[in-house]
Coordinates of N, CA and C and ligand atoms in Angstrom, one line a residue:
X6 N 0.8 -1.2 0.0 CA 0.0 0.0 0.0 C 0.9 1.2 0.0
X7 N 0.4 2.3 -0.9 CA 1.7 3.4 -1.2 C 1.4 4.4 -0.1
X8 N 1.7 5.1 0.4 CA 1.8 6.4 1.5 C 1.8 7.8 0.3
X9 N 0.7 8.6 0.5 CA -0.6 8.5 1.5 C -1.4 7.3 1.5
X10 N -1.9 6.5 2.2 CA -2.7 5.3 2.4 C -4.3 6.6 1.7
X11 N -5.2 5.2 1.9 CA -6.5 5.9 1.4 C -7.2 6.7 2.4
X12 N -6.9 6.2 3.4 CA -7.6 7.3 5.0 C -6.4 8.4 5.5
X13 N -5.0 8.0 5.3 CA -4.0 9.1 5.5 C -3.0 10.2 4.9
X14 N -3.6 11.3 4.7 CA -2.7 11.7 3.7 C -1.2 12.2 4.6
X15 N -1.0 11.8 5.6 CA 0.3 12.1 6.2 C 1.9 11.6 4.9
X16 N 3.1 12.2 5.0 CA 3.9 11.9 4.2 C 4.9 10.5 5.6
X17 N 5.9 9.8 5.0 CA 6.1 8.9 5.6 C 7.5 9.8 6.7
X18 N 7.2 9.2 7.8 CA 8.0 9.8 8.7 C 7.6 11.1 9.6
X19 N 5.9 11.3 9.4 CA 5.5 12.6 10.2 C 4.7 11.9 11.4
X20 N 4.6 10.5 12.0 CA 4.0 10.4 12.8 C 5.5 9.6 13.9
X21 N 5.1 10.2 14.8 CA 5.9 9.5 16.0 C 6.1 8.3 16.4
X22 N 6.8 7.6 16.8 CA 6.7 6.0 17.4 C 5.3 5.4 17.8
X23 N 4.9 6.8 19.2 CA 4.1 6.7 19.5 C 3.0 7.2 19.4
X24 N 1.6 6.9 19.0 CA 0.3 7.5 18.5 C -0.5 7.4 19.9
X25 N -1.2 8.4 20.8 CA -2.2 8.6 21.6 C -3.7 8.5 20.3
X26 N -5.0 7.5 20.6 CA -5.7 7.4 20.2 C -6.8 7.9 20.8
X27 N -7.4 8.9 20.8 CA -8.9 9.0 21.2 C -9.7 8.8 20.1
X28 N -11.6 8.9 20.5 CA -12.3 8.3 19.4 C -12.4 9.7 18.4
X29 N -12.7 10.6 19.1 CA -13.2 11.9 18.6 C -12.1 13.2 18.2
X30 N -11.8 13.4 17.2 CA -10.9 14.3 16.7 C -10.7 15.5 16.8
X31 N -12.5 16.2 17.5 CA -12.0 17.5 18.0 C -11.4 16.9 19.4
X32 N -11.2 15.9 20.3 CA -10.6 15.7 21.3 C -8.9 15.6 20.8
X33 N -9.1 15.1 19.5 CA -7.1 15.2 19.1 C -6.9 16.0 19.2
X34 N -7.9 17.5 18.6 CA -7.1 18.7 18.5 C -6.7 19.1 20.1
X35 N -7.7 19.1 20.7 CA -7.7 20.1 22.1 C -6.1 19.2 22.6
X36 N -6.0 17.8 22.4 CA -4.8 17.4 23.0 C -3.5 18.2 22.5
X37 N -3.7 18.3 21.3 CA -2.5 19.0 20.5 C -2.5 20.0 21.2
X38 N -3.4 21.0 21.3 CA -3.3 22.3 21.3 C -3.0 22.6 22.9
X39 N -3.5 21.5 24.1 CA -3.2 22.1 25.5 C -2.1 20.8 26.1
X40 N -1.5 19.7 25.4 CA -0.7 19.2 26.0 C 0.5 18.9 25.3
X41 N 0.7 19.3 23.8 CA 1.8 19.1 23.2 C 2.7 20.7 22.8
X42 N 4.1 20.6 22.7 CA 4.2 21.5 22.2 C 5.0 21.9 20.5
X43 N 5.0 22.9 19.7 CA 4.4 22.7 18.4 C 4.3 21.8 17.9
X44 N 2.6 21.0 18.1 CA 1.9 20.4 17.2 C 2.1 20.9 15.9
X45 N 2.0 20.0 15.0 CA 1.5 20.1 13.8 C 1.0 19.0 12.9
X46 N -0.5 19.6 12.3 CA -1.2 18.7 11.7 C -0.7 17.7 10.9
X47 N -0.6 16.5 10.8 CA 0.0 15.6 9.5 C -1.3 14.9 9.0
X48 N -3.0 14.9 9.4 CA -4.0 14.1 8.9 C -4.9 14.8 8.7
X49 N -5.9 15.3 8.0 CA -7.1 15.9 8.0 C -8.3 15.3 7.2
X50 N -7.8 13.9 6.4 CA -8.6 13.1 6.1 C -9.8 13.1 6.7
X51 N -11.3 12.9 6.0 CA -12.4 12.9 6.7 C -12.4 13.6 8.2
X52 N -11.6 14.6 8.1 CA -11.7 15.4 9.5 C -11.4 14.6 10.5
X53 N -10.5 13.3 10.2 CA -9.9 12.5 11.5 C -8.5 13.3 11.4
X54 N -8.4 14.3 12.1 CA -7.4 15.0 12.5 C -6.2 14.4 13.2
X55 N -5.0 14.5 12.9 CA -3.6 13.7 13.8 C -2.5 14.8 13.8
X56 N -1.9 14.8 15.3 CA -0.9 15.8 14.9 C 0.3 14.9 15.7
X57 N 1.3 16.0 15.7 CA 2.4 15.3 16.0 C 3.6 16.2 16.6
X58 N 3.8 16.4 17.7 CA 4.1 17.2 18.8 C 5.5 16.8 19.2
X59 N 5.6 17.6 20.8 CA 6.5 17.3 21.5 C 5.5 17.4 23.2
X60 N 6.5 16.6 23.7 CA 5.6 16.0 24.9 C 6.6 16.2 26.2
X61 N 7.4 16.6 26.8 CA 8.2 16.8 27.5 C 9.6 16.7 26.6
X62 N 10.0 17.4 25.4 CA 10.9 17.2 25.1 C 10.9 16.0 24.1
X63 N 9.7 14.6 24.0 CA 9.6 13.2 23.3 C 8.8 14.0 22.4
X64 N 9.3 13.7 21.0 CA 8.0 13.2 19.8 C 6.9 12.4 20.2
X65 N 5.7 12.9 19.8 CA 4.4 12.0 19.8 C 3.8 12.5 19.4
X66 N 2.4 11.8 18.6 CA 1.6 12.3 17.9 C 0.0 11.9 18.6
X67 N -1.2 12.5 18.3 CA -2.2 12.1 18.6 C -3.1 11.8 17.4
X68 N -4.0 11.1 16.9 CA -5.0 11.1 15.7 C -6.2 10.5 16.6
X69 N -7.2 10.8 15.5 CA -8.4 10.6 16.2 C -8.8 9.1 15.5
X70 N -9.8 8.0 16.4 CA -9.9 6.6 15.7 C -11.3 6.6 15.2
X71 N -12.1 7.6 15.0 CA -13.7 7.4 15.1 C -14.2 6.6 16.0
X72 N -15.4 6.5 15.5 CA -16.0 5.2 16.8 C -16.1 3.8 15.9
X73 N -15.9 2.7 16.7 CA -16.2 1.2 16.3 C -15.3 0.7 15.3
X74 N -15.0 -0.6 16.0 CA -13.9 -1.7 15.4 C -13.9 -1.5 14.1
X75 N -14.9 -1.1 13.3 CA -13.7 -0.7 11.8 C -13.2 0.4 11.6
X76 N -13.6 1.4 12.2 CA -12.9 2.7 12.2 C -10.9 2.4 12.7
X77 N -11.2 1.9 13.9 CA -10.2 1.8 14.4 C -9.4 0.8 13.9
X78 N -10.0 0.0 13.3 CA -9.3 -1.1 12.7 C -8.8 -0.6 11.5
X79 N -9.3 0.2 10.6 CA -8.6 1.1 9.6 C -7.3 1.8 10.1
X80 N -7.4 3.0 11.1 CA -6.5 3.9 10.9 C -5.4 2.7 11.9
X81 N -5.7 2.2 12.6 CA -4.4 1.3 13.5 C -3.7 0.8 12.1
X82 N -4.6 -0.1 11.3 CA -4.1 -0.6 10.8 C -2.6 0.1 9.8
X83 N -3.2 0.7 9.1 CA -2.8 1.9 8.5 C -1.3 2.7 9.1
X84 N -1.2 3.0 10.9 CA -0.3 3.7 11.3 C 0.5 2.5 11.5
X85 N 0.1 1.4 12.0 CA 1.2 0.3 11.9 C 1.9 -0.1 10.8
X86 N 1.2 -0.1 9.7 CA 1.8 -1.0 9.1 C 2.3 -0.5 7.8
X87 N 2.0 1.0 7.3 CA 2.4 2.2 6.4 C 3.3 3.1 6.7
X88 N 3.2 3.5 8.7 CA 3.6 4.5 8.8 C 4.5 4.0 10.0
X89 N 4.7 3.1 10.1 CA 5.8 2.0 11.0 C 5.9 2.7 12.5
X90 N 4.3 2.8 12.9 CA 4.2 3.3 14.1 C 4.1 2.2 14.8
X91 N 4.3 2.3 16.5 CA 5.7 1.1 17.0 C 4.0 0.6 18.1
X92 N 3.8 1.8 19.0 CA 3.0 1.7 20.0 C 1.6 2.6 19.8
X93 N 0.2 2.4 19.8 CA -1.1 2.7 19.7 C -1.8 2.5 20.9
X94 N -1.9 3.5 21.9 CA -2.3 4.2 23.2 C -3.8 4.5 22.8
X95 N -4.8 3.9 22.8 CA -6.5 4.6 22.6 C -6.4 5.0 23.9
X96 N -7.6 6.3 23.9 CA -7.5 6.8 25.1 C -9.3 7.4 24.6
X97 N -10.1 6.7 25.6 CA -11.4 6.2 25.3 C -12.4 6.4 26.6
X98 N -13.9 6.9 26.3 CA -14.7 6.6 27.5 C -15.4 5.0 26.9
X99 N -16.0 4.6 28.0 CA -16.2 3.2 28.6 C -17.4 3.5 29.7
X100 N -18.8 2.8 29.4 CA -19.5 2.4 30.4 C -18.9 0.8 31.5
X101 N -19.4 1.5 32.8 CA -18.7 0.6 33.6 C -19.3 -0.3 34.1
X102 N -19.7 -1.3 33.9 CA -19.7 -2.5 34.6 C -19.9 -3.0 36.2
X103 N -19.4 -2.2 36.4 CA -18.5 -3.0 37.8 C -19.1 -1.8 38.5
X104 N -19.4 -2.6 40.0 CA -20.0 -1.5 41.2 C -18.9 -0.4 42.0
X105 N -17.3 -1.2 41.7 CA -17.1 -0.2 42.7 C -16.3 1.0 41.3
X106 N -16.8 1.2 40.3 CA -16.3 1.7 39.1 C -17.2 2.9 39.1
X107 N -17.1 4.3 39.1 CA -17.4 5.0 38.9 C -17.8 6.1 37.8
X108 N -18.3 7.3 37.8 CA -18.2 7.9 36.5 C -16.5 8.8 36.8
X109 N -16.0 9.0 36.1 CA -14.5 9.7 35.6 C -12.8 8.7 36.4
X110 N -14.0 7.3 36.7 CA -12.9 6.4 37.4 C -12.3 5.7 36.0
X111 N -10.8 5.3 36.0 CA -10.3 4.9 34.6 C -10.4 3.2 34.7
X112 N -10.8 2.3 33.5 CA -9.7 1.1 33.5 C -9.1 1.2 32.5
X113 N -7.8 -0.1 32.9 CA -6.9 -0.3 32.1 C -7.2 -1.3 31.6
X114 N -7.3 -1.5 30.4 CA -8.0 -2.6 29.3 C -7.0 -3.6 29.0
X115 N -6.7 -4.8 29.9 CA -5.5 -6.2 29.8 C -5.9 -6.9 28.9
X116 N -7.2 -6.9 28.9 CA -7.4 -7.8 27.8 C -9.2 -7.2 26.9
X117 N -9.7 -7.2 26.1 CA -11.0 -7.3 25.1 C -11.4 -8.2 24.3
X118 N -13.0 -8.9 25.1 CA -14.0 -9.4 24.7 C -14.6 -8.9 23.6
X119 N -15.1 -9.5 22.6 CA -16.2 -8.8 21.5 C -16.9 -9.1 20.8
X120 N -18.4 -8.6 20.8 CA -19.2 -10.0 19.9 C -19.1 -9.4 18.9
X121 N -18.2 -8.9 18.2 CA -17.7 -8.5 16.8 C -17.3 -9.5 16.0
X122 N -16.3 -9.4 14.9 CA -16.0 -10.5 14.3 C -14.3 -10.0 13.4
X123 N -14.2 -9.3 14.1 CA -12.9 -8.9 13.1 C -12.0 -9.7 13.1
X124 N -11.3 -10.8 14.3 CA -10.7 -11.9 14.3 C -10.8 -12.9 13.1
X125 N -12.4 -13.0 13.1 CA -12.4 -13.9 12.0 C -11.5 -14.1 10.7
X126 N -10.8 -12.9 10.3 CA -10.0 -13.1 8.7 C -8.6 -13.6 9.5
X127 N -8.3 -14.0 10.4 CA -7.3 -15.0 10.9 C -7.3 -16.3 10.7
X128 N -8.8 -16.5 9.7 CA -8.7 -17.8 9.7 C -8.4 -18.9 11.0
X129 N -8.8 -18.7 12.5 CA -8.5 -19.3 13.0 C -9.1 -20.2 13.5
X130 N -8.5 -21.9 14.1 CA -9.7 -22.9 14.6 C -9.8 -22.7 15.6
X131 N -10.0 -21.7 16.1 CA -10.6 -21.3 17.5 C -10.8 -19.5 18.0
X132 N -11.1 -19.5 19.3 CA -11.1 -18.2 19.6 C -10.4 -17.3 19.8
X133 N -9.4 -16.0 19.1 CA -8.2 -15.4 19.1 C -8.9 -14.3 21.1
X134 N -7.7 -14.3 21.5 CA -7.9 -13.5 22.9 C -7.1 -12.0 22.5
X135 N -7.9 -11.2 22.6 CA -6.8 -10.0 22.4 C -6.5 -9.2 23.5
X136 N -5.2 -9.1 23.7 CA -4.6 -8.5 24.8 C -3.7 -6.9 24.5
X137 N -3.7 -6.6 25.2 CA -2.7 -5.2 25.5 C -1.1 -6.0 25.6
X138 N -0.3 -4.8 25.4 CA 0.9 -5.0 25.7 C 1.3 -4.8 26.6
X139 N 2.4 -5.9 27.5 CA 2.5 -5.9 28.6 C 3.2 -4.8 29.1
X140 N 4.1 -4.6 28.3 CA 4.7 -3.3 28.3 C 4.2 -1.9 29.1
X141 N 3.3 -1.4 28.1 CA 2.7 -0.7 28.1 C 1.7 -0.5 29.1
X142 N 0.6 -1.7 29.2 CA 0.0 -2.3 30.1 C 0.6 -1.4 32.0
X143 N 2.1 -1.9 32.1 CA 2.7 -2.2 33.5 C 3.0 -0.4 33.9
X144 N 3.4 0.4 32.5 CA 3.3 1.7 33.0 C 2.5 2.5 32.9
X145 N 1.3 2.1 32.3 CA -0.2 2.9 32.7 C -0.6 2.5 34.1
X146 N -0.1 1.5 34.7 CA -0.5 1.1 36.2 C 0.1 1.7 36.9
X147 N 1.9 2.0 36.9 CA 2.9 2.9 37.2 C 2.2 4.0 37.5
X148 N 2.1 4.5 36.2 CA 1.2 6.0 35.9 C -0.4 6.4 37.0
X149 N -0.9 5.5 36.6 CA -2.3 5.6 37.5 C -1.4 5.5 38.8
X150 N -1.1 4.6 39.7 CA -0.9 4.6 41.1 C -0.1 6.2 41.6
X151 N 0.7 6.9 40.6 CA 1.0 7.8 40.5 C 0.4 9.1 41.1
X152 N -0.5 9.3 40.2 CA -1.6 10.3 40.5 C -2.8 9.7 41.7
X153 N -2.5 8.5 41.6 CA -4.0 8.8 43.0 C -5.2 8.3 42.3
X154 N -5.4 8.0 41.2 CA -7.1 7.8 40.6 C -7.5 6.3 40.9
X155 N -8.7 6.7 40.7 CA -9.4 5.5 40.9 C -9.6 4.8 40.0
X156 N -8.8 3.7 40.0 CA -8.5 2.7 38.5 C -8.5 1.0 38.7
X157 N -9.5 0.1 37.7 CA -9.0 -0.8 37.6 C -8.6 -1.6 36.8
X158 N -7.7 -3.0 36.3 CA -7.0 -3.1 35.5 C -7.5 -5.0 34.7
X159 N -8.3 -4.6 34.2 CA -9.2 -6.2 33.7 C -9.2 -5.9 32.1
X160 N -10.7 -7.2 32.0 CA -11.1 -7.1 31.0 C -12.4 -6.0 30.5
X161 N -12.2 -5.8 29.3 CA -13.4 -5.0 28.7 C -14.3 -5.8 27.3
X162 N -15.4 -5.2 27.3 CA -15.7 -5.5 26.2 C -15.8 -4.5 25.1
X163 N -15.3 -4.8 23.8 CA -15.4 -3.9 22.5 C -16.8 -4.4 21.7
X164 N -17.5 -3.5 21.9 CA -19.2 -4.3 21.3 C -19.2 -3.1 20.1
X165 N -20.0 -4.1 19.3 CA -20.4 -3.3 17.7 C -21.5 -3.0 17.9
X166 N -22.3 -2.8 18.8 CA -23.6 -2.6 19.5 C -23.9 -1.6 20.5
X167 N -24.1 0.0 20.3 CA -24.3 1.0 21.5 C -26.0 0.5 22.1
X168 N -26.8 0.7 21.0 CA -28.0 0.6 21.6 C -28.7 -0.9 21.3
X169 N -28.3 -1.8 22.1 CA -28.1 -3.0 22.4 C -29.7 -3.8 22.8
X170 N -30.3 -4.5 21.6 CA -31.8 -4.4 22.3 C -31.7 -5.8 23.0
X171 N -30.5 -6.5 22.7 CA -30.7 -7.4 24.2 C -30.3 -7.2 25.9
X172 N -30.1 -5.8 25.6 CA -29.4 -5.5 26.4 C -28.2 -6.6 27.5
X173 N -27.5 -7.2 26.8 CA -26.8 -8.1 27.7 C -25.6 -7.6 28.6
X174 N -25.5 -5.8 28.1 CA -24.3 -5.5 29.4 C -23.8 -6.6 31.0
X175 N -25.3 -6.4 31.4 CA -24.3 -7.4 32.4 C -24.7 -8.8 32.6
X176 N -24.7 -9.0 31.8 CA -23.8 -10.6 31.3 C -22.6 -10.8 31.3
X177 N -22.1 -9.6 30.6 CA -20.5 -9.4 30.5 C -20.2 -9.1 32.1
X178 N -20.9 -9.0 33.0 CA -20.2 -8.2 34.1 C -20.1 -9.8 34.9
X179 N -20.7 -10.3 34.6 CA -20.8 -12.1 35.7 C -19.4 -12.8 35.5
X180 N -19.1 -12.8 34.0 CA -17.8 -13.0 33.6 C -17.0 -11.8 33.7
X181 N -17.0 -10.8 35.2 CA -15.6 -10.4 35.4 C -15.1 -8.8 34.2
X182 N -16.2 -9.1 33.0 CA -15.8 -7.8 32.4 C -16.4 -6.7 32.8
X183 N -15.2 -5.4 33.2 CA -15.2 -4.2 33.7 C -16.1 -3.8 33.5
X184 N -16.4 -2.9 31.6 CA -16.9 -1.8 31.0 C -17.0 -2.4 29.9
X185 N -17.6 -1.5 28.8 CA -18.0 -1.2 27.8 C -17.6 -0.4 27.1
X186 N -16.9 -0.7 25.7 CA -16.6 0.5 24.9 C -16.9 -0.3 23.4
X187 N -15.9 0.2 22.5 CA -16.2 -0.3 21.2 C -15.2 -0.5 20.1
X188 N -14.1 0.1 20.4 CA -13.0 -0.2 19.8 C -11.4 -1.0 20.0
X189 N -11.3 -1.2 21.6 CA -9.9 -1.9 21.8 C -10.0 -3.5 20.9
X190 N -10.4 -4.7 20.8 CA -10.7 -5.7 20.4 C -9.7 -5.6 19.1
X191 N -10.6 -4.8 18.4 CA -9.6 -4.4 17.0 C -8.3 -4.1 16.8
X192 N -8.1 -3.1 17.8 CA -6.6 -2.5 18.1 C -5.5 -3.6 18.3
X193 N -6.2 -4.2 19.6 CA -5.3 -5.2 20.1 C -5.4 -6.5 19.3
X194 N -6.2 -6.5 18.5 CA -5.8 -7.6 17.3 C -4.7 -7.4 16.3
X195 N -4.7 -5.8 15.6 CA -3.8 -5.1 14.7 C -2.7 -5.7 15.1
X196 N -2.3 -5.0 16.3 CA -1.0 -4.9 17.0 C -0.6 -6.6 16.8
X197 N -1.4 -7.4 17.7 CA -1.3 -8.8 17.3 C -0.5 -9.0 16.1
X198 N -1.1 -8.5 15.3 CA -1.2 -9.3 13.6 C 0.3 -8.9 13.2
X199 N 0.3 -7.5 13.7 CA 1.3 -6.8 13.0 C 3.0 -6.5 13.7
X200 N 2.6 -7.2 14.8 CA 3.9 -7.2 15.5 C 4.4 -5.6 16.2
X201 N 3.0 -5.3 16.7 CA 3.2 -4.0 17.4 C 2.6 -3.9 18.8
X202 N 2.6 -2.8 19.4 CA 2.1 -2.3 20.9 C 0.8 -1.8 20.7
X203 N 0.1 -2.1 21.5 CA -1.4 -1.3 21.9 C -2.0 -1.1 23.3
X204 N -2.4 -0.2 23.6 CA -3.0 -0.4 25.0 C -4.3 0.7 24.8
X205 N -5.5 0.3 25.9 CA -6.8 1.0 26.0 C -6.9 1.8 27.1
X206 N -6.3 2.8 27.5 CA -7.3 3.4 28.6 C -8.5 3.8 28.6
X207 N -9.5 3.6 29.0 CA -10.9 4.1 29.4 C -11.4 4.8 30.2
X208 N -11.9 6.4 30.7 CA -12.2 6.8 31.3 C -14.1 6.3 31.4
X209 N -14.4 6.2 32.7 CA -15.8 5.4 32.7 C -16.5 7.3 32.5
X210 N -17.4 6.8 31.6 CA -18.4 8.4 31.4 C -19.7 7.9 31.6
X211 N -20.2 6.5 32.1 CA -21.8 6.2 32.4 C -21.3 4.9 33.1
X212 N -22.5 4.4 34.0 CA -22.4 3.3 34.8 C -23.2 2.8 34.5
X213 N -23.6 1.6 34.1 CA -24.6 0.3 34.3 C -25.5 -0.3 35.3
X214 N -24.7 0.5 36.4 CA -25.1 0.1 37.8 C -25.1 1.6 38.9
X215 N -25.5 2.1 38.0 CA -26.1 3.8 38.2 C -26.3 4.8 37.6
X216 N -27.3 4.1 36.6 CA -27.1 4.6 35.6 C -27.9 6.8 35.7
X217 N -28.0 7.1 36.9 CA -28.4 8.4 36.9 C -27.1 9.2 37.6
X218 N -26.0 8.4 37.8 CA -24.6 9.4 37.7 C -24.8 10.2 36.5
X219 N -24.3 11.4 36.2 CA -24.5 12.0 35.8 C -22.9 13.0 36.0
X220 N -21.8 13.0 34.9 CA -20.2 13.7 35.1 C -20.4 15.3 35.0
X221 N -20.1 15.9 35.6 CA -20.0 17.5 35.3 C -19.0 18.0 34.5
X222 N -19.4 18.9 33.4 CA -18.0 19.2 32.6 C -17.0 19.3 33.0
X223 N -16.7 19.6 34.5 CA -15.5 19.9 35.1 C -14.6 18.4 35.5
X224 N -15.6 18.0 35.7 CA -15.4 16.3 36.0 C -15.1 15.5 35.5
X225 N -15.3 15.8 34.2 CA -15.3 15.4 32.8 C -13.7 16.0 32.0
X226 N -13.4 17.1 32.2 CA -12.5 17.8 32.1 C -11.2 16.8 32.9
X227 N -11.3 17.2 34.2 CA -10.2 16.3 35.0 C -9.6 15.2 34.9
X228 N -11.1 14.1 34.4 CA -10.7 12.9 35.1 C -10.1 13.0 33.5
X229 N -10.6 12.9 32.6 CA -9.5 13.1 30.7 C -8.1 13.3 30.8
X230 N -8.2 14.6 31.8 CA -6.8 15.1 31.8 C -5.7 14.2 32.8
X231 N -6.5 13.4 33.6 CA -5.3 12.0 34.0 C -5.8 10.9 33.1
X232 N -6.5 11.0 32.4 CA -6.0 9.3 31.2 C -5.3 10.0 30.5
X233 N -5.1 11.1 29.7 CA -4.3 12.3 28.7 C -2.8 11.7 29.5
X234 N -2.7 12.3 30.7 CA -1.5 12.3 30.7 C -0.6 11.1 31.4
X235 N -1.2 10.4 31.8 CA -0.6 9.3 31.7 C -0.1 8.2 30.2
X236 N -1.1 8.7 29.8 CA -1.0 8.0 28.3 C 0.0 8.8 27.8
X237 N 0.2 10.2 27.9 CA 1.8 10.9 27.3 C 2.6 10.3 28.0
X238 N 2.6 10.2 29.8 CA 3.5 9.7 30.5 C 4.4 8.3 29.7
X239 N 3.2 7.6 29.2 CA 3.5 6.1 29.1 C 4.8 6.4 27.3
X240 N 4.3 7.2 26.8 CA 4.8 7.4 25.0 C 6.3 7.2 25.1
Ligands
HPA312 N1 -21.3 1.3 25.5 C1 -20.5 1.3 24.5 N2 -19.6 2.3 24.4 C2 -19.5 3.2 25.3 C3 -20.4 3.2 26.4 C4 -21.3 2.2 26.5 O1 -22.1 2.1 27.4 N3 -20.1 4.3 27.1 C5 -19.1 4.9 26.5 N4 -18.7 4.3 25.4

């Protein structure tokens, strides 16, 4: 595949080792704009915006993944394997599961469930498990115990499904899965396939099991700004 890929018009060599992944692209910019310093734009593709900064002195870039396993399964794919990007950091909200899981409390995504099917072109005789990098994985825990937040470090599920008419959310919770989001499954398959790094953080932005929490923009603000920077921490 030649560079610019069909979703990237970046040139080869403008993205960093490391990519910070959120779903939403005006969230790439605000990252560029309040935690990197001179950003500059390398993607504007379908307004999936990516830039590519400095972070304490490190190169890093942030792009936005859209929402759901083919979105993200495109541009991962795409930064790994065009743009010889090393490590893929999503940095994602997640309904939570779990009672003692809060709204702007983080998990860290070890492993993703999914009644998706993107595995399937692996051709495999059985069930592929997709995991995070352990790497990666051990200093977002570093990171969190760091700051003090309220964080826990399991499974999630990546569902192709927001408004879910079987509603089976907690189904997934009996078997031990955290939250709910929509895109790690994919990611951490990419990385799989392609002989790279990935990790999910999740900020929880609704609960399952309260569901009249309700985050305040300021709340909302905060608790971002510790998955943000741990996820630079980790780059
Ligand atoms: N389901 C799927 N994705 C999500 C949710 C949810 O409840 N909350 C935030 N992202």
């Amino acid at each position: 595949m030649p560079i610019p890929t069909p979703h990237i018009n970046a040139k080869a060599g403008d993205f960093a080792d490391t990519v910070l992944m959120p779903g939403d692209p005006k969230r790439s910019r605000m990252i560029a704009e309040n935690f990197l310093q001179d950003a500059v734009l390398v993607n504007d593709v379908r307004g999936v915006q990516g830039y590519t900064g400095k972070y304490k002195g490190k190169r890093v870039s942030v792009m936005a993944s859209g929402m759901g396993q083919p979105a993200i399964g495109i541009y991962s794919y795409e930064l790994f394997k065009e743009y010889d990007v090393k490590n893929i950091i999503r940095i994602g909200s997640c309904g939570s599961l779990h009672p003692d899981l809060h709204l702007k409390d983080l998990i860290i995504a070890q492993a993703a469930c999914t009644d998706g099917n993107y595995a399937i072109q692996y051709r495999l005789p059985g069930t592929f498990a997709p995991i995070a990098d352990f790497g990666l994985l051990r200093k977002a825990v570093d990171e969190a115990e760091k700051k003090g937040v309220n964080y826990k470090v399991g499974n999630i599920l990546s569902s192709d499904i927001f408004y879910d008419d079987a509603g089976s959310g907690m189904d997934w919770a009996k078997v031990g899965v955290l939250g709910i989001e929509m895109e790690s499954a994919a990611l951490y398959c990419n990385a799989a396939r392609l002989g790279k790094n990935a990790l999910c953080i999740c900020t929880v932005s609704d609960s399952f099991n309260y569901p009249d929490e309700i985050m305040t923009a300021e709340e909302r603000q905060t608790s971002l700004t510790a998955m943000i920077e741990i996820a630079l921490e980790i780059a």
